[in-house]
mmCIF file of C-alpha atoms in Angstrom:
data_model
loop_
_atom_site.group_PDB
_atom_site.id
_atom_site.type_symbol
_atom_site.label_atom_id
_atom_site.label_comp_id
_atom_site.label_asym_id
_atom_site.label_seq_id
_atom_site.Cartn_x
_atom_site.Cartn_y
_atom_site.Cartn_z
ATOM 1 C CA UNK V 1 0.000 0.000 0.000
ATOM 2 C CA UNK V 2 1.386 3.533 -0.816
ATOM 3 C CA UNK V 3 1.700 6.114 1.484
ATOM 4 C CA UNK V 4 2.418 10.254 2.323
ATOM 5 C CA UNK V 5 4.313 11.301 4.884
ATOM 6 C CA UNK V 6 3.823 14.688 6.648
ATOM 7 C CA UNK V 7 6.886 16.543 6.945
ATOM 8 C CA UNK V 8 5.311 19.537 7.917
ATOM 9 C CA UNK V 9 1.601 21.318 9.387
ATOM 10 C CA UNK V 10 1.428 25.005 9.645
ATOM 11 C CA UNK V 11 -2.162 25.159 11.352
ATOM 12 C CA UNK V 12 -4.282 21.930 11.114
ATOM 13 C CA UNK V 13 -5.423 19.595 9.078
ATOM 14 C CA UNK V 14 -7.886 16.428 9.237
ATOM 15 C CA UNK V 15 -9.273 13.508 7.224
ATOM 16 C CA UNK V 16 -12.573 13.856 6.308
ATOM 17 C CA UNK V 17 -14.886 12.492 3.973
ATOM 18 C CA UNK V 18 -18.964 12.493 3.456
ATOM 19 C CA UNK V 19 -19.276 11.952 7.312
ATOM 20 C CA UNK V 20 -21.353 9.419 9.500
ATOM 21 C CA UNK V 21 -24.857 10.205 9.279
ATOM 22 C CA UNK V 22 -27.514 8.171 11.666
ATOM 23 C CA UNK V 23 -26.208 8.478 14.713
ATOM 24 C CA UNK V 24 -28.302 12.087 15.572
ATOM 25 C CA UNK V 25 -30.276 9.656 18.034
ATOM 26 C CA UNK V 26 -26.734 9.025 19.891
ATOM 27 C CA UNK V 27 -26.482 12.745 20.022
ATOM 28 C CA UNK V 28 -23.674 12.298 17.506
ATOM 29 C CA UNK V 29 -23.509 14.842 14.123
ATOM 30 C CA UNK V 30 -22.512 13.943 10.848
ATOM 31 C CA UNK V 31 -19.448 15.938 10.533
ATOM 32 C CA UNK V 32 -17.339 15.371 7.087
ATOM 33 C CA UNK V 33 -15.946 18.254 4.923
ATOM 34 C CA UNK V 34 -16.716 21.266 6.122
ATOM 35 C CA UNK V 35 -16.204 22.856 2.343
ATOM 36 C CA UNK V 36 -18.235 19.938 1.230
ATOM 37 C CA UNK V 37 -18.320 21.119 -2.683
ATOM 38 C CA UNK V 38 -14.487 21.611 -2.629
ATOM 39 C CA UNK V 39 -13.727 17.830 -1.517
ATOM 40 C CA UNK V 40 -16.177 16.565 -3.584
ATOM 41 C CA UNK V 41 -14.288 17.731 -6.590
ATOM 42 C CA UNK V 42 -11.204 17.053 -5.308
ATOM 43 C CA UNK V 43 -12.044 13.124 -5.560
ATOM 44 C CA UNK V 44 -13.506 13.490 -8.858
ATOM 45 C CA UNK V 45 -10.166 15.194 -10.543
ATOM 46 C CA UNK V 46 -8.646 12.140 -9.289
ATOM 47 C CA UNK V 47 -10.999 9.496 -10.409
ATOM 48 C CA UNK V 48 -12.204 8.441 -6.492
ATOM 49 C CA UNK V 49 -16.058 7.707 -5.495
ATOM 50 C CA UNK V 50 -17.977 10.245 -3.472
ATOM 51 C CA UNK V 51 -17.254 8.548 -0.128
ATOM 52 C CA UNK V 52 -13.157 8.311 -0.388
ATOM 53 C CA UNK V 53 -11.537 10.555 2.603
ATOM 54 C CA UNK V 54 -9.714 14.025 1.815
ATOM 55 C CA UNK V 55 -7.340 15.771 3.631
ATOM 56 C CA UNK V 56 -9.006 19.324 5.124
ATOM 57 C CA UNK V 57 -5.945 21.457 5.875
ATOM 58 C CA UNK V 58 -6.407 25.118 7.762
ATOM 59 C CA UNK V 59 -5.064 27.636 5.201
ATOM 60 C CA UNK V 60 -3.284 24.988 3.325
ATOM 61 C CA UNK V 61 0.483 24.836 4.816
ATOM 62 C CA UNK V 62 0.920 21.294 4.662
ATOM 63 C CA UNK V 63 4.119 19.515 3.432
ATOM 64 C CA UNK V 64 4.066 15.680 2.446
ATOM 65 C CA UNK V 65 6.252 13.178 0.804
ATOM 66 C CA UNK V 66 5.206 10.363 -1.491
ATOM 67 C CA UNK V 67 6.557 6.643 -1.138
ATOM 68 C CA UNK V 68 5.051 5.451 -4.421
ATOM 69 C CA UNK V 69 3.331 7.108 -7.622
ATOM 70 C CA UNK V 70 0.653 8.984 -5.995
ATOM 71 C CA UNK V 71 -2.096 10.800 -8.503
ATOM 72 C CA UNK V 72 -3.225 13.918 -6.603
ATOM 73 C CA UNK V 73 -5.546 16.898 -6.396
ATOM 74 C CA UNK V 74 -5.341 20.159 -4.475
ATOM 75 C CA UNK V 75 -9.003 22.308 -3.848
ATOM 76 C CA UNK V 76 -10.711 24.866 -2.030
ATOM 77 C CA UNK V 77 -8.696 27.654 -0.732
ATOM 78 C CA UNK V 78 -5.720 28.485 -3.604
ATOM 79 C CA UNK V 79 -2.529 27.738 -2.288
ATOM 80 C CA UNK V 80 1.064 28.234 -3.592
ATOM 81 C CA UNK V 81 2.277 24.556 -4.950
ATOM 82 C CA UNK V 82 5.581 23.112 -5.669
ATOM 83 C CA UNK V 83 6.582 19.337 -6.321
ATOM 84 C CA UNK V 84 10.381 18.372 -4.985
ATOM 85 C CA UNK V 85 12.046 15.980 -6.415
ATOM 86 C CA UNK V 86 14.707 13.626 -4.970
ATOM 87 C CA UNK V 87 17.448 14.972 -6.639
ATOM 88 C CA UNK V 88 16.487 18.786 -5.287
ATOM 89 C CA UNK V 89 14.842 19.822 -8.468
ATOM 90 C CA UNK V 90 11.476 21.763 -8.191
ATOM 91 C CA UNK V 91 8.695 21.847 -10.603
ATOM 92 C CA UNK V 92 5.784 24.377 -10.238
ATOM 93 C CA UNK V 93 2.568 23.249 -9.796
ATOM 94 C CA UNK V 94 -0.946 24.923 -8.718
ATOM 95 C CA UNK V 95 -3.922 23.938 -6.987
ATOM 96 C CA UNK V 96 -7.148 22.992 -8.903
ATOM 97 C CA UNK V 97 -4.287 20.844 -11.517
ATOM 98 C CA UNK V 98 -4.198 17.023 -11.460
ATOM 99 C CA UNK V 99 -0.699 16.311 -9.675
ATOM 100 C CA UNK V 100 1.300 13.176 -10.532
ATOM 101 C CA UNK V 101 3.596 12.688 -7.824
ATOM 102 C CA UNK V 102 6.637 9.697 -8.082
ATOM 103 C CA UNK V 103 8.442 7.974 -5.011
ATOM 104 C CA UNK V 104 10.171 10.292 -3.103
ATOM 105 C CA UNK V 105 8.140 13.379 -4.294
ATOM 106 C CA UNK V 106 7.821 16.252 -1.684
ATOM 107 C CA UNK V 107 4.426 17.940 -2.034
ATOM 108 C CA UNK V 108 4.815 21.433 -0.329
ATOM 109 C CA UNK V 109 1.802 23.255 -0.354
ATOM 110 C CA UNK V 110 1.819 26.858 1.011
ATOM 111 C CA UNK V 111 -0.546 29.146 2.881
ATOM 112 C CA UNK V 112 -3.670 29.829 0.770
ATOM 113 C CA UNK V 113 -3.733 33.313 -0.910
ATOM 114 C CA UNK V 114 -7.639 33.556 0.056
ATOM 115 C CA UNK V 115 -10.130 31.261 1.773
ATOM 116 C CA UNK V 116 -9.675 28.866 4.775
ATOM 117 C CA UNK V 117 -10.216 25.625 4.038
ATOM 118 C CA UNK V 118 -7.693 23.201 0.992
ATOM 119 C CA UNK V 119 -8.563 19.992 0.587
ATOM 120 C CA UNK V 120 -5.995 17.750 -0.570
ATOM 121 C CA UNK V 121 -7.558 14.187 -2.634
ATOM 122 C CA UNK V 122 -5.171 11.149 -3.214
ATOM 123 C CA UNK V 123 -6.396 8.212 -6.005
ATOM 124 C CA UNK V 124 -7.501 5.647 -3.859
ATOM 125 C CA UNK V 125 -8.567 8.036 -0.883
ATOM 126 C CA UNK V 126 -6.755 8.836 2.605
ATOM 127 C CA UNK V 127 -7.196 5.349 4.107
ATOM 128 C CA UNK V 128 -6.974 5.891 7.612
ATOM 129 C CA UNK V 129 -8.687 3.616 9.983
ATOM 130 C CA UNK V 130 -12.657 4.743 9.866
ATOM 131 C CA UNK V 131 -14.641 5.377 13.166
ATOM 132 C CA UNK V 132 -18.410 4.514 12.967
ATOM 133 C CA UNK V 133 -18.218 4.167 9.789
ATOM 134 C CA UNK V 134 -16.602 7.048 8.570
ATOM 135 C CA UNK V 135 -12.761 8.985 8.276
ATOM 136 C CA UNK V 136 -14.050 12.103 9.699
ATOM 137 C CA UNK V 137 -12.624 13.861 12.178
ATOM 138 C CA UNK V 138 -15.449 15.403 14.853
ATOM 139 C CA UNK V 139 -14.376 18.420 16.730
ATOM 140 C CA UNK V 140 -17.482 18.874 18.609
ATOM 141 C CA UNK V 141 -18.018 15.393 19.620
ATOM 142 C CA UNK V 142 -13.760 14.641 19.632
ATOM 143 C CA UNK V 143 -14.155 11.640 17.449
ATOM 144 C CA UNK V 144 -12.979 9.851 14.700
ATOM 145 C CA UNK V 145 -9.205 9.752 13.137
ATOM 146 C CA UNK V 146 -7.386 12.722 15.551
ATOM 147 C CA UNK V 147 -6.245 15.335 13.606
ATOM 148 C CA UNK V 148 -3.042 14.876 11.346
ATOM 149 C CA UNK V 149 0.087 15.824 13.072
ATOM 150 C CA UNK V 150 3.583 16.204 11.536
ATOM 151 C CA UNK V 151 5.321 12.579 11.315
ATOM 152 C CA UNK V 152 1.995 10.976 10.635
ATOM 153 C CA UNK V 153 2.160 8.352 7.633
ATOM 154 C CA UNK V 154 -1.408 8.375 5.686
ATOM 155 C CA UNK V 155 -1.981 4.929 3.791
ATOM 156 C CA UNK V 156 -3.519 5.853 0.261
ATOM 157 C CA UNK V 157 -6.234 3.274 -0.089
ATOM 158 C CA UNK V 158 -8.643 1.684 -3.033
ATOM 159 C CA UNK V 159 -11.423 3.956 -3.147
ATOM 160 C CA UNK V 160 -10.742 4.837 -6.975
ATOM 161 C CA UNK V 161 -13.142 3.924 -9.820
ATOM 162 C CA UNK V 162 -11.554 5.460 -12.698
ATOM 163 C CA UNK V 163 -8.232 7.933 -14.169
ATOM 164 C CA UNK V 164 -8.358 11.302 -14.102
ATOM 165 C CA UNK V 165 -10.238 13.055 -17.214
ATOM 166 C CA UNK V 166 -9.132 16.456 -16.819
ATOM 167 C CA UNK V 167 -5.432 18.152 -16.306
ATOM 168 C CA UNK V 168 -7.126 20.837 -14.490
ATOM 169 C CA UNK V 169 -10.431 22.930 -13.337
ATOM 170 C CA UNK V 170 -11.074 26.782 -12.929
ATOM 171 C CA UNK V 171 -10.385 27.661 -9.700
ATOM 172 C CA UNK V 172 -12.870 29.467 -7.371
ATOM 173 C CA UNK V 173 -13.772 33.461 -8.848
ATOM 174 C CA UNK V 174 -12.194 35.609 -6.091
ATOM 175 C CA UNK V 175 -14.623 38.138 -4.476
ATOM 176 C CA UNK V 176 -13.941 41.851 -5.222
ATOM 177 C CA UNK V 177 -11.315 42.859 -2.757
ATOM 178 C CA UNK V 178 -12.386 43.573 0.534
ATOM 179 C CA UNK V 179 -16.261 43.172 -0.940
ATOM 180 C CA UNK V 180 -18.447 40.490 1.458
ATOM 181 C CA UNK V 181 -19.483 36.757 0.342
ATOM 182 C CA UNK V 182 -23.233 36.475 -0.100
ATOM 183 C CA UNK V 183 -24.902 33.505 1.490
ATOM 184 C CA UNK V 184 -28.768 33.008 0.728
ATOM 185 C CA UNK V 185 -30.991 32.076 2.888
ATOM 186 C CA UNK V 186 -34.277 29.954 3.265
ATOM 187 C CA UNK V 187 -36.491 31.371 6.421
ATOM 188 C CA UNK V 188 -37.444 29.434 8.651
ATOM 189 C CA UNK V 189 -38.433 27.515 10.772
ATOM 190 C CA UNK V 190 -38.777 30.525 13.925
ATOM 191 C CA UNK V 191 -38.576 33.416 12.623
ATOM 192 C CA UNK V 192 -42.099 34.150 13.657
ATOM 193 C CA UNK V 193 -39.907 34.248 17.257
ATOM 194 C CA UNK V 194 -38.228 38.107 15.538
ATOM 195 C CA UNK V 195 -39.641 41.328 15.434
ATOM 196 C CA UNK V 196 -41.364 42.218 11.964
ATOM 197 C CA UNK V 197 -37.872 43.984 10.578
ATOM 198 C CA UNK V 198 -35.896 40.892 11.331
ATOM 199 C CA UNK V 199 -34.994 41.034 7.175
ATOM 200 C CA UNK V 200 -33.898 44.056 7.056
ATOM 201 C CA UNK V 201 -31.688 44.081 9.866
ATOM 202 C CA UNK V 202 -30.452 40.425 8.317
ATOM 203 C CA UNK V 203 -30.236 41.593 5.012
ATOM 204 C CA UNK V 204 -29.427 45.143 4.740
ATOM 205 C CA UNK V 205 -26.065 45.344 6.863
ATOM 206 C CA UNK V 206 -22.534 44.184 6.637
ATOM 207 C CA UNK V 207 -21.576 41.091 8.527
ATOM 208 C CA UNK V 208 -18.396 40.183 9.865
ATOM 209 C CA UNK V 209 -16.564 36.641 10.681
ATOM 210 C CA UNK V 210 -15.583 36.531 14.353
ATOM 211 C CA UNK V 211 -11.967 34.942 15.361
ATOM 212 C CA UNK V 212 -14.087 32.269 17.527
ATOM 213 C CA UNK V 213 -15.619 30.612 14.071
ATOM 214 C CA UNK V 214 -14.610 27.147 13.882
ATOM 215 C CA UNK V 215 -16.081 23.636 12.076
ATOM 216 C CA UNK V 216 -18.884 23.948 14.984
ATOM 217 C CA UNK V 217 -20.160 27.478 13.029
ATOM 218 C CA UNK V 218 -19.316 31.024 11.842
ATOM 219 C CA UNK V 219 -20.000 33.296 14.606
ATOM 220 C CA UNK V 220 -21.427 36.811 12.944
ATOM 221 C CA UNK V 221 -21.487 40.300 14.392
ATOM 222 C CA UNK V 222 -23.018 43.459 13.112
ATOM 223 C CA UNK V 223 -23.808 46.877 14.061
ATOM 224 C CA UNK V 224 -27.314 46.013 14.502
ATOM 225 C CA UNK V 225 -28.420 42.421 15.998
ATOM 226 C CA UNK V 226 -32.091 41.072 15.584
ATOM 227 C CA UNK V 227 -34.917 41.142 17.849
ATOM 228 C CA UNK V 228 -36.903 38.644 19.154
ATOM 229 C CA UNK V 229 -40.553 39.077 19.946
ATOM 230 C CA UNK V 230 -40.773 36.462 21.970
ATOM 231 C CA UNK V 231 -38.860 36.467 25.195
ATOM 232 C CA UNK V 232 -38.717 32.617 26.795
ATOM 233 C CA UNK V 233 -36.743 29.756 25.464
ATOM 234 C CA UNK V 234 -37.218 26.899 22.936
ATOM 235 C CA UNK V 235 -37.248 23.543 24.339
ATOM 236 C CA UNK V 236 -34.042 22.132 22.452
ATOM 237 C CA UNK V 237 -34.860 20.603 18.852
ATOM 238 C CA UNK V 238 -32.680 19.795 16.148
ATOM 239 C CA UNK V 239 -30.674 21.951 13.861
ATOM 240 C CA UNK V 240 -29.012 21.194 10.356
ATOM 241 C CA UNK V 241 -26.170 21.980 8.762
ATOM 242 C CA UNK V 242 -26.468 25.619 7.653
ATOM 243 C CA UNK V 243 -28.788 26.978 10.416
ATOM 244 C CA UNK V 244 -28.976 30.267 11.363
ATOM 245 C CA UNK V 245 -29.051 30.046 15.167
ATOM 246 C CA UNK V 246 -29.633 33.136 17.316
ATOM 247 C CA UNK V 247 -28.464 33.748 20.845
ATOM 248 C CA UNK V 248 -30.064 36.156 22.931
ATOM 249 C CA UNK V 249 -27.687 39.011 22.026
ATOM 250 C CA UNK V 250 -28.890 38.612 18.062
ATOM 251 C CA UNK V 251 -25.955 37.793 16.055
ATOM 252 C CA UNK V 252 -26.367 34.742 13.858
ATOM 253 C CA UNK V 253 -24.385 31.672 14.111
ATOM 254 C CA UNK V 254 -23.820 29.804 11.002
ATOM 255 C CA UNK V 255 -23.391 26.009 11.620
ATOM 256 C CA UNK V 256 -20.737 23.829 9.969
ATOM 257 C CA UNK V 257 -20.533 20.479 9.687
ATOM 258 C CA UNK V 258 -19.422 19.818 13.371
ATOM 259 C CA UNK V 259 -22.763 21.262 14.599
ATOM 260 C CA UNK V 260 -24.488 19.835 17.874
ATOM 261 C CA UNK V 261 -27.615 18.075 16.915
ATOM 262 C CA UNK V 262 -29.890 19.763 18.650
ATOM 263 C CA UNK V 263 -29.985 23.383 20.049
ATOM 264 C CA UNK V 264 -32.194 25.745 22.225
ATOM 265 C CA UNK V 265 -32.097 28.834 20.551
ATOM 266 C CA UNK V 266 -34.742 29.804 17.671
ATOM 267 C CA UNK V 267 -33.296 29.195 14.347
ATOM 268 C CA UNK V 268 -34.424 32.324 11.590
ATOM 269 C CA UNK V 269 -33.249 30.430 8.688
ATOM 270 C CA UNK V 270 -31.096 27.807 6.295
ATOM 271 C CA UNK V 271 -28.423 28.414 4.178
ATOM 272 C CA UNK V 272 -28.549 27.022 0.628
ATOM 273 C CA UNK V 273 -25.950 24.124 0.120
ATOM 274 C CA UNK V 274 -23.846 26.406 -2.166
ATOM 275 C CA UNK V 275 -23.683 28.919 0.548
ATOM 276 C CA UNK V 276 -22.785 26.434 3.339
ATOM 277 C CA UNK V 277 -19.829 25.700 1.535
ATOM 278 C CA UNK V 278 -19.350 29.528 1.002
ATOM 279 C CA UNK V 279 -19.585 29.933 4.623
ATOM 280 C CA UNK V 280 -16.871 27.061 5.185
ATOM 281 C CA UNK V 281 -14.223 28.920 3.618
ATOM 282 C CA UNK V 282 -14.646 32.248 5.842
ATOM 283 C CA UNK V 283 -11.883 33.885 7.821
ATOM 284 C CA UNK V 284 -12.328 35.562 10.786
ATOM 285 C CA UNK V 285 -12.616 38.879 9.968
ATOM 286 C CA UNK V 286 -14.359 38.585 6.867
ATOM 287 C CA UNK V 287 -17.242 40.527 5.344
ATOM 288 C CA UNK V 288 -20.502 38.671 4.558
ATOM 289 C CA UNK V 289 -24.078 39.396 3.754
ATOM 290 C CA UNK V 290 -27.118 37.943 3.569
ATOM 291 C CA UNK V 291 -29.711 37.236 1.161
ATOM 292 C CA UNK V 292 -33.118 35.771 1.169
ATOM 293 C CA UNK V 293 -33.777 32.985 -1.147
ATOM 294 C CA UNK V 294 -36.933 31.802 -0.391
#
């Protein structure tokens, strides 16, 4: 079985993969890529099925040495790429490009130039020993494979059903500098709980990413926080992937793919699938807004 190495992590990085759905009951989320349209394609530039693991690296900044012929796929955040070869030569290389990597091969990938989140796809999958089911890493629930560590040895497995049938893909449009993301929102299910100008104050302000976002959710703040008009508390019910969960002091939480699966405060709305993944790729600090979809 073939293997990487990793020589080097500059933040963090995990396996992850489509997650382990069906345990809710267990009080256990799904977790799996948080940037779940990014991994996605990563398998699919390398010719893997939908449920093969990816590496989910924190603003790239991963280094990694092949032992055998590895094909390879970089996503998600852009990153700075080189391939090293044995004999010290380097060839450039970018993300979003099918990588063929030989024995010996250092893949150095640097810190991404915007977004959070690179996911790194090997043909065959990462193969590391699955938990429930699943290679995901769970931050909230602290379970699956830990995190990826420098010195760790990742076994490439089988999880392959075809080559590679593209040399490369566009990579993601950057936003206008210093302009917000957009993430659209469904409404609903409580946002009968908000005052009646709950959409405008969603909708017609600036948002910013707090430093305390993580794969749990994307903690917002704005000049102007919604209103509830109801005062008591929700009995705790369950919450998806993408909810827009309110705290008492009215600035939306976004949750991730680590979410709890069930929560007490009233939930105003759903992002779209598009803008989940949107909302994965964040930094703190960044500019969003909101738009209703529906």
């Amino acid at each position: 079985m073939s293997a990487l190495t990793v020589l080097e992590i500059g933040f963090a990085a995990s396996t992850q993969d489509l997650g382990r759905p069906g345990f809710s009951e267990a009080g256990l989320g799904a977790a799996g890529a948080a940037d779940r349209g990014a991994a996605a394609l990563a398998n699919r530039m390398v010719g893997n099925r939908p449920t093969a693991a990816v590496l989910e690296a924190v603003l790239g900044s991963v280094t990694l040495q092949s032992d055998a012929h590895v094909v390879a796929a970089l996503t998600g955040a852009p990153c700075p790429v080189t391939v090293e070869r044995p004999d010290g030569r380097v060839r450039g290389a970018t993300s979003h490009e099918v990588l063929l990597l030989a024995p010996g091969d250092v893949l150095r990938v640097g810190t991404a130039t915007s977004g959070l989140r690179t996911y790194l796809a090997v043909r065959g999958g990462v193969a590391v020993e699955p938990v429930l089911g699943s290679r995901s890493w769970d931050s909230l629930a602290r379970l699956g494979p830990p995190p990826v560590q420098q010195g760790d040895v990742l076994p490439v497995g089988a999880e392959a059903d075809s080559w590679p049938v593209v040399d490369a893909v566009a990579p993601p449009a950057p936003r206008p500098l210093g302009g917000p993301v957009v993430l659209d929102v469904l409404t609903g299910p409580r946002d009968d709980w908000f005052t009646d100008d709950w959409r405008t104050t969603l909708t017609g302000q600036t948002w910013a990413t707090l430093p305390d976002s993580d794969r749990v959710g994307v903690r917002t703040t704005a000049a102007e926080p919604l209103r509830r008009r109801t005062t008591g508390e929700l009995p705790s019910e369950g919450v998806e992937t993408g909810s827009l969960q309110v705290p008492p002091e009215g600035h939306p939480v976004v949750f991730l793919a680590d979410h709890p699966v069930t929560g007490g405060y009233p939930v105003v709305g759903v992002l779209t699938p598009r803008s989940v993944d949107l909302a994965a790729q964040l930094r703190p600090g960044d500019p969003l807004r909101f738009r209703l979809a529906g």
